Tab-separated table of C-alpha atoms in Angstrom:
chain	number	residue	atom	x	y	z
C	626	UNK	CA	-0.686	0.114	0.361
C	627	UNK	CA	0.811	3.832	-0.886
C	628	UNK	CA	1.144	6.229	2.635
C	629	UNK	CA	0.712	9.667	1.550
C	630	UNK	CA	1.668	12.140	4.161
C	631	UNK	CA	0.362	15.831	3.467
C	632	UNK	CA	2.341	18.034	5.530
C	633	UNK	CA	0.520	21.244	6.077
C	634	UNK	CA	1.274	24.378	7.748
C	635	UNK	CA	-2.052	23.509	10.682
C	636	UNK	CA	-2.093	19.057	10.897
C	637	UNK	CA	-0.266	16.585	8.435
C	638	UNK	CA	-2.668	14.008	6.973
C	639	UNK	CA	-0.949	10.314	6.774
C	640	UNK	CA	-3.771	8.216	5.096
C	641	UNK	CA	-2.917	4.135	4.160
C	642	UNK	CA	-4.032	3.946	0.281
C	643	UNK	CA	-4.604	1.524	-2.358
C	644	UNK	CA	-4.920	3.243	-5.694
C	645	UNK	CA	-7.208	6.576	-4.703
C	646	UNK	CA	-9.274	4.644	-2.215
C	647	UNK	CA	-8.038	5.734	0.893
C	648	UNK	CA	-8.134	2.590	3.950
C	649	UNK	CA	-7.211	4.523	6.650
C	650	UNK	CA	-5.552	8.268	8.057
C	651	UNK	CA	-5.011	9.687	11.048
C	652	UNK	CA	-4.069	13.170	12.063
C	653	UNK	CA	-1.724	14.986	13.660
C	654	UNK	CA	-0.728	19.297	14.590
C	655	UNK	CA	1.826	19.364	12.785
C	656	UNK	CA	5.742	20.624	14.357
C	657	UNK	CA	8.821	20.941	12.136
C	658	UNK	CA	10.490	19.428	15.580
C	659	UNK	CA	8.889	16.703	15.699
C	660	UNK	CA	11.312	13.311	15.264
C	661	UNK	CA	10.644	11.199	12.745
C	662	UNK	CA	11.009	8.350	15.865
C	663	UNK	CA	8.149	10.214	17.857
C	664	UNK	CA	6.190	9.832	14.464
C	665	UNK	CA	7.430	6.642	13.997
C	666	UNK	CA	5.874	5.384	17.182
C	667	UNK	CA	2.738	7.432	16.436
C	668	UNK	CA	1.852	5.827	13.232
C	669	UNK	CA	2.519	2.264	14.543
C	670	UNK	CA	0.212	2.396	16.662
C	671	UNK	CA	-2.186	3.478	14.559
C	672	UNK	CA	-1.290	1.494	12.078
C	673	UNK	CA	-1.396	-1.641	14.359
C	674	UNK	CA	-5.447	0.044	15.213
C	675	UNK	CA	-6.861	-0.882	11.660
C	676	UNK	CA	-5.128	-4.132	11.605
C	677	UNK	CA	-2.080	-2.823	10.062
C	678	UNK	CA	1.383	-2.851	10.457
C	679	UNK	CA	4.947	-1.365	8.548
C	680	UNK	CA	5.606	-3.838	5.938
C	681	UNK	CA	2.538	-3.455	4.999
C	682	UNK	CA	3.209	0.594	3.254
C	683	UNK	CA	5.286	-0.673	0.019
C	684	UNK	CA	6.036	3.439	-0.942
C	685	UNK	CA	5.531	6.483	0.795
C	686	UNK	CA	4.881	10.358	-1.965
C	687	UNK	CA	5.146	12.908	0.912
C	688	UNK	CA	4.234	16.571	0.025
C	689	UNK	CA	4.429	19.792	1.913
C	690	UNK	CA	4.097	23.514	3.021
C	691	UNK	CA	6.571	23.485	5.322
C	692	UNK	CA	9.928	23.242	4.884
C	693	UNK	CA	11.036	22.355	8.051
C	694	UNK	CA	8.757	19.459	8.572
C	695	UNK	CA	10.781	17.468	5.034
C	696	UNK	CA	13.453	16.216	6.986
C	697	UNK	CA	11.956	14.538	9.097
C	698	UNK	CA	8.500	13.270	7.249
C	699	UNK	CA	11.772	11.831	4.497
C	700	UNK	CA	13.753	9.664	7.869
C	701	UNK	CA	10.400	8.081	9.205
C	702	UNK	CA	10.724	6.628	5.705
C	703	UNK	CA	13.352	5.851	4.965
C	704	UNK	CA	14.371	4.740	9.213
C	705	UNK	CA	10.606	2.933	9.349
C	706	UNK	CA	9.390	1.804	6.394
C	707	UNK	CA	12.757	1.669	4.378
C	708	UNK	CA	11.970	2.745	1.010
C	709	UNK	CA	12.901	6.345	0.308
C	710	UNK	CA	9.128	9.036	0.382
C	711	UNK	CA	8.734	10.332	-3.227
C	712	UNK	CA	8.461	14.265	-2.666
C	713	UNK	CA	5.534	15.549	-4.472
C	714	UNK	CA	6.984	18.900	-7.158
C	715	UNK	CA	10.634	17.699	-7.120
C	716	UNK	CA	13.267	16.947	-10.290
C	717	UNK	CA	11.771	13.336	-10.036
C	718	UNK	CA	7.984	13.436	-9.385
C	719	UNK	CA	7.322	17.305	-11.000
C	720	UNK	CA	3.341	18.652	-11.285
C	721	UNK	CA	2.748	17.607	-15.441
C	722	UNK	CA	0.365	20.655	-15.695
C	723	UNK	CA	1.497	24.723	-17.519
C	724	UNK	CA	1.502	26.913	-15.262
C	725	UNK	CA	0.310	30.082	-15.902
C	726	UNK	CA	1.376	31.988	-13.283
C	727	UNK	CA	4.263	34.705	-12.657
C	728	UNK	CA	5.866	32.614	-10.387
C	729	UNK	CA	5.320	28.689	-10.713
C	730	UNK	CA	7.694	28.171	-8.357
C	731	UNK	CA	5.890	29.367	-5.152
C	732	UNK	CA	2.228	27.264	-6.080
C	733	UNK	CA	2.244	25.211	-2.195
C	734	UNK	CA	1.979	21.385	-2.841
C	735	UNK	CA	-1.317	21.321	-1.557
C	736	UNK	CA	-2.915	23.761	-4.280
C	737	UNK	CA	-1.007	21.236	-7.622
C	738	UNK	CA	-1.539	18.059	-5.886
C	739	UNK	CA	-5.500	19.895	-6.044
C	740	UNK	CA	-4.736	20.481	-9.355
C	741	UNK	CA	-3.977	17.732	-9.966
C	742	UNK	CA	-6.416	15.602	-8.595
C	743	UNK	CA	-9.810	18.179	-9.573
C	744	UNK	CA	-8.381	18.672	-13.604
C	745	UNK	CA	-8.159	14.676	-13.502
C	746	UNK	CA	-11.764	14.554	-12.345
C	747	UNK	CA	-13.524	16.862	-13.454
C	748	UNK	CA	-13.656	18.248	-17.415
C	749	UNK	CA	-13.797	21.959	-18.294
C	750	UNK	CA	-12.744	24.637	-15.805
C	751	UNK	CA	-12.871	24.514	-12.403
C	752	UNK	CA	-12.607	26.296	-9.057
C	753	UNK	CA	-10.889	24.594	-6.126
C	754	UNK	CA	-11.617	26.259	-2.943
C	755	UNK	CA	-9.349	25.133	-0.417
C	756	UNK	CA	-10.530	25.661	3.275
C	757	UNK	CA	-6.966	25.221	5.084
C	758	UNK	CA	-4.798	27.169	7.378
C	759	UNK	CA	-5.292	30.360	4.401
C	760	UNK	CA	-8.630	29.314	2.196
C	761	UNK	CA	-6.992	29.720	-1.451
C	762	UNK	CA	-9.005	29.517	-5.154
C	763	UNK	CA	-7.889	28.196	-7.449
C	764	UNK	CA	-8.540	28.560	-11.247
C	765	UNK	CA	-7.426	25.684	-13.285
C	766	UNK	CA	-8.526	26.048	-16.933
C	767	UNK	CA	-9.888	22.707	-18.698
C	768	UNK	CA	-6.728	21.514	-20.949
C	769	UNK	CA	-5.623	20.960	-16.723
C	770	UNK	CA	-3.392	24.393	-16.292
C	771	UNK	CA	-3.408	26.772	-13.807
C	772	UNK	CA	-3.444	30.137	-13.979
C	773	UNK	CA	-3.227	31.450	-10.502
C	774	UNK	CA	-5.550	32.388	-7.612
C	775	UNK	CA	-6.104	33.794	-4.499
C	776	UNK	CA	-5.252	33.555	-1.605
C	777	UNK	CA	-7.688	34.985	1.898
C	778	UNK	CA	-7.097	34.730	5.905
C	779	UNK	CA	-8.667	30.713	7.030
C	780	UNK	CA	-11.666	31.201	8.610
C	781	UNK	CA	-9.461	30.426	12.134
C	782	UNK	CA	-7.096	32.800	11.461
C	783	UNK	CA	-9.234	35.121	11.347
C	784	UNK	CA	-11.923	34.741	14.471
C	785	UNK	CA	-8.221	33.951	16.426
C	786	UNK	CA	-6.959	37.159	15.393
C	787	UNK	CA	-10.290	38.723	16.387
C	788	UNK	CA	-10.492	37.542	19.942
C	789	UNK	CA	-6.192	37.977	20.443
C	790	UNK	CA	-6.585	40.930	19.516
C	791	UNK	CA	-10.418	42.018	21.200
C	792	UNK	CA	-9.695	42.046	24.626
C	793	UNK	CA	-13.944	41.417	25.831
C	794	UNK	CA	-14.891	39.489	22.840
C	795	UNK	CA	-15.217	35.482	24.284
C	796	UNK	CA	-13.269	32.895	21.958
C	797	UNK	CA	-16.395	31.357	20.240
C	798	UNK	CA	-16.926	27.899	17.668
C	799	UNK	CA	-16.987	27.978	14.064
C	800	UNK	CA	-20.691	26.623	13.337
C	801	UNK	CA	-23.019	26.949	11.264
C	802	UNK	CA	-25.395	30.348	13.473
C	803	UNK	CA	-29.261	29.117	14.075
C	804	UNK	CA	-30.980	31.318	11.625
C	805	UNK	CA	-30.464	33.015	8.075
C	806	UNK	CA	-30.562	36.887	10.348
C	807	UNK	CA	-27.809	38.937	9.328
C	808	UNK	CA	-29.198	41.128	13.510
C	809	UNK	CA	-27.241	39.313	15.783
C	810	UNK	CA	-29.172	40.234	19.472
C	811	UNK	CA	-26.411	39.777	21.347
C	812	UNK	CA	-22.356	39.616	21.393
C	813	UNK	CA	-21.816	36.017	20.859
C	814	UNK	CA	-24.450	36.017	17.419
C	815	UNK	CA	-22.393	39.258	16.292
C	816	UNK	CA	-19.783	36.986	15.819
C	817	UNK	CA	-20.852	33.847	15.016
C	818	UNK	CA	-22.676	36.188	11.708
C	819	UNK	CA	-19.878	38.023	11.093
C	820	UNK	CA	-17.546	35.296	11.040
C	821	UNK	CA	-19.986	32.528	8.722
C	822	UNK	CA	-22.130	34.671	7.132
C	823	UNK	CA	-19.620	36.380	6.612
C	824	UNK	CA	-17.294	34.319	5.629
C	825	UNK	CA	-19.990	33.522	2.562
C	826	UNK	CA	-20.749	36.885	1.580
C	827	UNK	CA	-16.446	35.812	0.522
C	828	UNK	CA	-16.671	32.774	-1.153
C	829	UNK	CA	-20.038	34.086	-3.101
C	830	UNK	CA	-18.558	36.907	-3.860
C	831	UNK	CA	-15.012	36.395	-5.122
C	832	UNK	CA	-16.494	33.456	-6.200
C	833	UNK	CA	-18.677	35.336	-9.406
C	834	UNK	CA	-15.970	37.488	-10.022
C	835	UNK	CA	-14.066	34.423	-10.746
C	836	UNK	CA	-16.419	33.632	-13.326
C	837	UNK	CA	-16.661	36.853	-14.817
C	838	UNK	CA	-13.343	36.965	-15.898
C	839	UNK	CA	-13.388	33.642	-16.672
C	840	UNK	CA	-15.889	34.117	-19.141
C	841	UNK	CA	-17.165	30.177	-19.544
C	842	UNK	CA	-19.181	27.525	-17.461
C	843	UNK	CA	-16.977	26.751	-14.742
C	844	UNK	CA	-17.805	24.350	-12.289
C	845	UNK	CA	-17.277	25.093	-8.094
C	846	UNK	CA	-14.748	21.829	-6.016
C	847	UNK	CA	-14.602	22.962	-2.643
C	848	UNK	CA	-11.923	20.993	-0.215
C	849	UNK	CA	-10.623	20.974	3.573
C	850	UNK	CA	-12.193	20.216	7.246
C	851	UNK	CA	-14.543	23.258	6.961
C	852	UNK	CA	-15.879	22.656	3.753
C	853	UNK	CA	-18.952	20.985	4.748
C	854	UNK	CA	-19.470	23.498	6.766
C	855	UNK	CA	-20.542	26.298	4.534
C	856	UNK	CA	-21.978	23.652	2.547
C	857	UNK	CA	-24.825	23.615	4.848
C	858	UNK	CA	-25.317	27.410	4.095
C	859	UNK	CA	-24.397	28.274	0.158
C	860	UNK	CA	-25.764	26.638	-3.513
C	861	UNK	CA	-21.815	28.793	-4.610
C	862	UNK	CA	-19.993	24.688	-4.346
C	863	UNK	CA	-20.724	22.096	-7.553
C	864	UNK	CA	-18.977	19.384	-5.664
C	865	UNK	CA	-17.293	19.322	-2.405
C	866	UNK	CA	-14.079	16.116	-2.851
C	867	UNK	CA	-12.825	16.258	1.661
C	868	UNK	CA	-9.840	14.171	-0.380
C	869	UNK	CA	-8.770	16.116	-3.567
C	870	UNK	CA	-4.792	16.606	-1.636
C	871	UNK	CA	-4.181	12.405	-0.948
C	872	UNK	CA	-5.968	11.655	-4.471
C	873	UNK	CA	-3.667	14.625	-5.889
C	874	UNK	CA	-1.176	12.230	-3.987
C	875	UNK	CA	-1.794	8.950	-4.781
C	876	UNK	CA	-1.919	10.665	-8.348
C	877	UNK	CA	0.788	11.707	-8.546
C	878	UNK	CA	2.486	9.049	-7.441
C	879	UNK	CA	0.984	6.571	-9.839
C	880	UNK	CA	1.706	8.478	-12.813
C	881	UNK	CA	5.721	8.717	-11.035
C	882	UNK	CA	5.401	5.147	-10.752
C	883	UNK	CA	4.601	3.920	-13.975
C	884	UNK	CA	7.275	6.526	-15.014
C	885	UNK	CA	10.377	5.285	-13.891
C	886	UNK	CA	9.006	1.597	-14.597
C	887	UNK	CA	11.592	-0.050	-17.434
C	888	UNK	CA	10.239	-0.085	-20.953
C	889	UNK	CA	9.240	-3.187	-22.445
């Protein structure tokens, strides 16, 4: 099986995969100081709970937007799984699609992996929205080329900034308000409205502007943990796919693996 590792700014997700099918997944807070040995102890216990062992892992692919986390994850792959991790976006595993932007080298691995999976699964022009530490909007044309996008603060970052800067405001849970009213009658309800409906207004407004600029029919794909939360109250998403990044990793590994096979 393939161990796919998606190392983000907030969490690192490990997934045991066969093709694009996820058999198990585990999440741990991102800490660049965490050693390969610490990862191995934690991961070995979780594999055992699934009736699996380290010997079941035949290959590892790693995508990261946290450069400081890369070394220890590579050591984890070498020392405990006996394989060299394929690094997404490296010369050995290039993205494989045109990047029609000014700084192609700065495209985050998570966004590139989303492009790979989204284009493979959906024809035509696409807008991919990923709700992570930042909320990103990526435009993919019908050829699979990355045309650019938008980076906005993630909803958790926005809430943290609000609570930190305003001494009397309480920390609230990020959840859909009880109804669609945007007139709050107390501090907490006003915060819920501002965070939740304000974020939906941003999403709908930016998507409308992107569609107008693209000028062709566009499918909107949402991914990331909070996509389901917003799906409850907006019709802007055509598809919600929570595992888009992991499937992109699996697709990139398969392509790289097939390219490395000797020709018959």
